[in-house]
Tab-separated table of C-alpha atoms in Angstrom:
chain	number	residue	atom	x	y	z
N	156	UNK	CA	0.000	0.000	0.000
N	157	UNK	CA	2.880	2.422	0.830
N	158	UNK	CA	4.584	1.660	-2.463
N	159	UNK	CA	1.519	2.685	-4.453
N	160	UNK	CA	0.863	5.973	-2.240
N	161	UNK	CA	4.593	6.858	-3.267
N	162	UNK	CA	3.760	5.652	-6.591
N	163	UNK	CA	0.466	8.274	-7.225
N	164	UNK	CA	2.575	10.689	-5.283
N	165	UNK	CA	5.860	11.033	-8.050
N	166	UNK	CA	2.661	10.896	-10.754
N	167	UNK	CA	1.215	13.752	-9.397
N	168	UNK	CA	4.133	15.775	-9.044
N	169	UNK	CA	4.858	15.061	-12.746
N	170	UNK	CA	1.703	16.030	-13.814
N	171	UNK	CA	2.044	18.767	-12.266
N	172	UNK	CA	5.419	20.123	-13.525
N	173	UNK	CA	4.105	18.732	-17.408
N	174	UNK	CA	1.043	20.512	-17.047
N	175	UNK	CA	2.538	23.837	-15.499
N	176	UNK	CA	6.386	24.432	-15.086
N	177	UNK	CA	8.706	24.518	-11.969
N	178	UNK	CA	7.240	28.121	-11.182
N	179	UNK	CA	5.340	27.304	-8.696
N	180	UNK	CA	7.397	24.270	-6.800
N	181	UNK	CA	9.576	25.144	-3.502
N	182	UNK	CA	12.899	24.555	-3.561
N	183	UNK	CA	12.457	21.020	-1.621
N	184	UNK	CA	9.780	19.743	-4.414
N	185	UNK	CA	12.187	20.715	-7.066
N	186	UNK	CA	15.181	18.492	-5.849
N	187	UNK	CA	12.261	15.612	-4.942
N	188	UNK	CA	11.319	15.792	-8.572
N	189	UNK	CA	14.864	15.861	-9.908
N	190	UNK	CA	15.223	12.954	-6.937
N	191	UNK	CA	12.811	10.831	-9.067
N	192	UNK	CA	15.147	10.199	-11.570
N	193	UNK	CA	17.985	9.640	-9.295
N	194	UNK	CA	16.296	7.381	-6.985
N	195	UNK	CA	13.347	5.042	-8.774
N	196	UNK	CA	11.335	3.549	-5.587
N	197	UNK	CA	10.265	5.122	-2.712
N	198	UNK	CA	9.986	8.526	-0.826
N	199	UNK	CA	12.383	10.915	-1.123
N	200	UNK	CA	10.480	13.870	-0.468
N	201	UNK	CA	12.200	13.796	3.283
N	202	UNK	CA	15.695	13.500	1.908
N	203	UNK	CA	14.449	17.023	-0.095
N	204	UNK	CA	14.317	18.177	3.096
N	205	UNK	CA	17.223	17.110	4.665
N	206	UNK	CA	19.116	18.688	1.732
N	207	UNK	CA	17.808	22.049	1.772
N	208	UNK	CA	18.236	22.039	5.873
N	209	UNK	CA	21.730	20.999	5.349
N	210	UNK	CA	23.381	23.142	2.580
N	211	UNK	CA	20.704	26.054	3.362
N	212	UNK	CA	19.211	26.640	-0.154
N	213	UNK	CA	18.307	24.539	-3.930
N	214	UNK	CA	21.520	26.701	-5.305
N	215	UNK	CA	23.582	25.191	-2.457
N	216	UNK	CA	22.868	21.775	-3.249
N	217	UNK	CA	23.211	21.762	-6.403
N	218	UNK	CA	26.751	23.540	-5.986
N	219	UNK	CA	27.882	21.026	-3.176
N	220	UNK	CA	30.359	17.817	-4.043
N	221	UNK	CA	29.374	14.983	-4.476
N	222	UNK	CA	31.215	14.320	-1.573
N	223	UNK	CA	29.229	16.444	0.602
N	224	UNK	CA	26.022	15.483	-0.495
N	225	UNK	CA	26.671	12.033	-0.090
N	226	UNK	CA	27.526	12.573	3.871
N	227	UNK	CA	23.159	13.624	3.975
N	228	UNK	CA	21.351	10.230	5.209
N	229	UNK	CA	19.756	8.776	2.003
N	230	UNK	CA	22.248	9.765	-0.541
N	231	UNK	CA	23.818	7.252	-2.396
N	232	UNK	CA	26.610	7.973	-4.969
N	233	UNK	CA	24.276	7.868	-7.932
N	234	UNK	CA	21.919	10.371	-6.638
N	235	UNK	CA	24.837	12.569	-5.438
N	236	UNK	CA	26.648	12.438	-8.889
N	237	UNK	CA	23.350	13.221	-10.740
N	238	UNK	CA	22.535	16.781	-8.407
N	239	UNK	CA	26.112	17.495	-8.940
N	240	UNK	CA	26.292	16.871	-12.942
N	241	UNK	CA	23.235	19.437	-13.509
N	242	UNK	CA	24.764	22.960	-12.919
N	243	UNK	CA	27.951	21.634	-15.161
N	244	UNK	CA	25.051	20.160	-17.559
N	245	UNK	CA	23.319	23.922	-18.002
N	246	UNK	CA	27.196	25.451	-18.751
N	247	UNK	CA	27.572	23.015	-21.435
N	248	UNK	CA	23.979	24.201	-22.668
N	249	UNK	CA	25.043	27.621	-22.346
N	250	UNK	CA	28.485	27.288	-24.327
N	251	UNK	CA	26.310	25.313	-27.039
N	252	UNK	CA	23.822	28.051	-27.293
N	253	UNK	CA	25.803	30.979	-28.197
N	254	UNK	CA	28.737	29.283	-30.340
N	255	UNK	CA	28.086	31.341	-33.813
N	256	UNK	CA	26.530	34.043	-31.967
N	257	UNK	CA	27.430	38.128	-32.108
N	258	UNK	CA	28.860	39.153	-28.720
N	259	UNK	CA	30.240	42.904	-29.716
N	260	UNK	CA	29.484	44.384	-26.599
N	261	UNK	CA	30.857	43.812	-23.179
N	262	UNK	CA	27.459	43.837	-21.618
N	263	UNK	CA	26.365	40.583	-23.393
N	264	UNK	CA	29.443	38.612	-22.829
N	265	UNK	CA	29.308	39.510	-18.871
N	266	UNK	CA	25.869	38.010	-19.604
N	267	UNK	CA	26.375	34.938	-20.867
N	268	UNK	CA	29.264	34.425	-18.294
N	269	UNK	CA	26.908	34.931	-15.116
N	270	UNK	CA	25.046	31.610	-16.091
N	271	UNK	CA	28.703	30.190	-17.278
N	272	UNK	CA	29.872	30.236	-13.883
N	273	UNK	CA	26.538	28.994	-12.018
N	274	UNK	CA	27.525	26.264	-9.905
N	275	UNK	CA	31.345	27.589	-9.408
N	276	UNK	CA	32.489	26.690	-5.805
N	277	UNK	CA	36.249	27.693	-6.719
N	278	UNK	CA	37.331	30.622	-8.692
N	279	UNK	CA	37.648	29.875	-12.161
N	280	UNK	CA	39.749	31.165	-14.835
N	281	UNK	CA	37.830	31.337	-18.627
N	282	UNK	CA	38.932	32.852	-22.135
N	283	UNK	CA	36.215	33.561	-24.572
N	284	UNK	CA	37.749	33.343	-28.034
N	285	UNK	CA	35.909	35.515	-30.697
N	286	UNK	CA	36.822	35.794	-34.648
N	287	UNK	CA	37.377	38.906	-36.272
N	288	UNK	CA	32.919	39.626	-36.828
N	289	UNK	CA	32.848	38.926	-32.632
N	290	UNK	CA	31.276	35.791	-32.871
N	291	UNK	CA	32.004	33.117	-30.017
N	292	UNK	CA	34.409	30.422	-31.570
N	293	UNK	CA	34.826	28.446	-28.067
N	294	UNK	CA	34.718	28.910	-24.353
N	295	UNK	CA	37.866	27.704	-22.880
N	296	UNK	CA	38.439	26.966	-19.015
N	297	UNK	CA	42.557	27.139	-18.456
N	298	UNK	CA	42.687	27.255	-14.637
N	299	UNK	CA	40.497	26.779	-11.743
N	300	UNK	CA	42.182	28.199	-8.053
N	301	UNK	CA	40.554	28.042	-4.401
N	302	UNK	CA	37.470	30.179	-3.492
N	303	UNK	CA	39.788	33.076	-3.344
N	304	UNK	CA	42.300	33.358	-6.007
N	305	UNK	CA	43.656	31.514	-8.686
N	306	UNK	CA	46.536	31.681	-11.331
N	307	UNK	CA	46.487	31.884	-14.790
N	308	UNK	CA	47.968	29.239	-17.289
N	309	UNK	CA	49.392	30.478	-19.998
N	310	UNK	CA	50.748	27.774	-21.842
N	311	UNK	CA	47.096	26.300	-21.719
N	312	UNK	CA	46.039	30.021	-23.038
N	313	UNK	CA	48.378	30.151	-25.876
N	314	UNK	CA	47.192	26.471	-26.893
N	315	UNK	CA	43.563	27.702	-26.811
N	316	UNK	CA	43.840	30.489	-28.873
N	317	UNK	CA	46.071	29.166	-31.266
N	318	UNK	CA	43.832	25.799	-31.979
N	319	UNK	CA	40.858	27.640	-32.833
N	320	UNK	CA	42.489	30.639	-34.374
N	321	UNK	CA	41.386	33.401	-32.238
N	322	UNK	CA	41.448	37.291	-33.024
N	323	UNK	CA	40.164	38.447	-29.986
N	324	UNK	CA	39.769	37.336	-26.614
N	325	UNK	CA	37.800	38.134	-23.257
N	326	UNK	CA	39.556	37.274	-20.319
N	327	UNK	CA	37.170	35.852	-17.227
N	328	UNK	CA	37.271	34.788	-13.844
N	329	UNK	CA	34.709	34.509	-11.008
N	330	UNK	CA	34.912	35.379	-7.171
N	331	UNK	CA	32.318	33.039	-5.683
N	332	UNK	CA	32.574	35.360	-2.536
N	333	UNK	CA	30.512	38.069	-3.726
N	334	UNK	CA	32.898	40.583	-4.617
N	335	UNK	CA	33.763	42.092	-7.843
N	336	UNK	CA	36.204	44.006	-7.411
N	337	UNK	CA	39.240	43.501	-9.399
N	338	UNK	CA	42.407	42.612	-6.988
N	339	UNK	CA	46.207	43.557	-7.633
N	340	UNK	CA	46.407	40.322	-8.998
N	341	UNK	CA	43.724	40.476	-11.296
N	342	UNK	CA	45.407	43.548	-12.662
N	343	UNK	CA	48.963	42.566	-12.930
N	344	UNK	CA	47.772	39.093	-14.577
N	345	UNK	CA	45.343	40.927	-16.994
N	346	UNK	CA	48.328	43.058	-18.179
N	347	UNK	CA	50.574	39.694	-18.716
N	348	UNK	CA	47.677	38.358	-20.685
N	349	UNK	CA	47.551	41.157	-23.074
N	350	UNK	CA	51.328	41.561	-23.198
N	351	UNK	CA	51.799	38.000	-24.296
N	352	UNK	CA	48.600	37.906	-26.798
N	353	UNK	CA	49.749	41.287	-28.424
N	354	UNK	CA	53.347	39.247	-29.378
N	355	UNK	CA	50.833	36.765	-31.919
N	356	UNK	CA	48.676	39.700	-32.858
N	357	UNK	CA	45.469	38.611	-30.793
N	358	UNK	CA	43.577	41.305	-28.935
N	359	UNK	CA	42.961	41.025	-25.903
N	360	UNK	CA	39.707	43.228	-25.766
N	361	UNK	CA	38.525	42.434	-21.810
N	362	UNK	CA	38.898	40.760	-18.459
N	363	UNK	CA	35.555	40.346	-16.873
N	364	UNK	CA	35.295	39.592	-13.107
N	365	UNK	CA	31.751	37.846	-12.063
N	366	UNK	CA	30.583	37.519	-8.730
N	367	UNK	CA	26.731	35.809	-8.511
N	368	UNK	CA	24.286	38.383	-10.051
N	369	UNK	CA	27.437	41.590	-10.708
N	370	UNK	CA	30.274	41.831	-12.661
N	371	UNK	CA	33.164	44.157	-13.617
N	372	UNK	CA	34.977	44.783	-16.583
N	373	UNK	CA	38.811	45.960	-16.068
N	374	UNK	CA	38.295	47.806	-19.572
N	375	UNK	CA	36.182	50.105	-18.309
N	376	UNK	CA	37.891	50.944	-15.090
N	377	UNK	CA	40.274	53.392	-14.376
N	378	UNK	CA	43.050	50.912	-13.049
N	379	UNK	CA	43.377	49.155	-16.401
N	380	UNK	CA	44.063	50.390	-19.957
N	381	UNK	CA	43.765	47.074	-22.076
C-alpha cells in the first residue's frame, strides 16, 4: 500500500510540472522531482528536506560535491553524482547556445558568463575566443584556483587560442565570494595576458570579473588600460 501511495505521489508531481512548469514548486519539491530520476522507488520527499536544511538553499545543493552530499542520510553515490552533474550540464547548454553568436558588446558577454559560472564553488579562470565579426568560436576553461584566487595558465592560453584561431579574446574569472572588485592580482595578470597575446597579434579586448548576479569589466575601469 505504501509503495503505491509513493507511486500516485511522483505521478502527481509530474503532472504537475508537465502541465505547469517549476514556477510554482519550492525549492524542496524541485530536488524531490529531480530525486525521481535519481532514486526510482520510494519517498524521497524527506531527503528534499534534509538537503535544503543541510546546505541552506536549492543553489547550495546543487553547488555542493558529491562528496558532501553524499555525507546527507539517504544519498547514495548515484543520486549525489546526478545533483552534482546538472549545474555543469546547463554550462555546457550555455556554451552550445551561443557558439556562432554576435557578442560585440561587453554587456552581453558579462551576460552569458553569469550563467557560465553557475555552480562555481572555486574561482575559475575562462577565455572567450571571438573571430574577427565577434562571434564566439569556443569557451575555454585554463585554470580553476581556491574560493579566493587563482593563477592563470598560460601555456594552456596560448594552446587555446592558437587551436581555434582566435582574433580576440575576453579574459574571465569569477569570485564566488561576492565581490567584484578587481584585486592587484587580477590587474597585474590581466596586463601579462595582453602583453603576451599582443606578441601573436590577438587582442585582448577584456577581463571580466563575475561575482553571482554583478560583474566588472577591467576595460572600463580606471586601473586598467587594455
Amino acid at each position: 500500500m505504501s509503495g503505491e501511495i509513493h507511486k500516485n505521489h511522483r505521478e502527481r508531481m509530474r503532472t504537475r510540472f508537465a502541465e505547469y512548469g517549476l514556477d510554482n514548486f519550492a525549492d524542496h519539491e524541485i530536488l524531490e522531482l529531480l530525486l525521481f530520476y535519481a532514486i526510482p522507488r520510494g519517498d524521497v520527499n524527506p531527503l528534499a528536506h534534509r538537503l535544503i536544511e543541510e546546505f541552506g538553499s536549492l543553489a547550495s545543493v546543487l553547488e555542493a560535491s558529491s562528496q558532501d552530499l553524499q555525507k546527507v542520510k539517504g544519498m547514495g553515490p548515484n543520486a549525489a553524482n546526478f545533483l552534482h552533474m546538472l549545474p555543469q550540464v546547463f554550462r555546457r547548454y550555455q556554451t552550445s547556445k551561443v557558439k556562432g553568436k554576435v557578442y560585440n558588446t561587453t554587456d552581453k558577454i558579462a551576460e552569458y558568463l553569469k550563467g557560465y559560472y553557475i555552480g562555481r564553488a572555486r574561482e575559475q579562470l575562462t577565455i572567450v575566443l571571438l573571430d574577427n565579426s565577434c562571434k564566439i568560436i569556443r569557451v575555454c576553461d585554463i585554470g580553476e584556483g581556491s574560493a579566493s584566487s587563482v593563477k592563470i595558465d598560460m601555456r594552456k592560453l596560448l594552446e587555446c587560442v592558437l587551436q581555434y584561431n582566435a582574433a580576440e579574446v575576453v579574459l574571465a574569472h569569477n569570485h564566488p565570494r561576492g565581490c567584484c572588485l578587481p584585486s592587484r592580482s587580477d590587474i597585474v595578470q590581466t596586463r601579462d595576458v595582453r602583453d603576451l597575446l599582443g606578441q601573436i597579434d590577438v587582442r585582448l579586448v577584456d577581463h571580466i570579473i563575475i561575482a553571482e548576479d554583478k560583474w566588472t569589466s577591467l576595460a572600463a575601469t580606471a586601473q586598467l588600460t587594455i
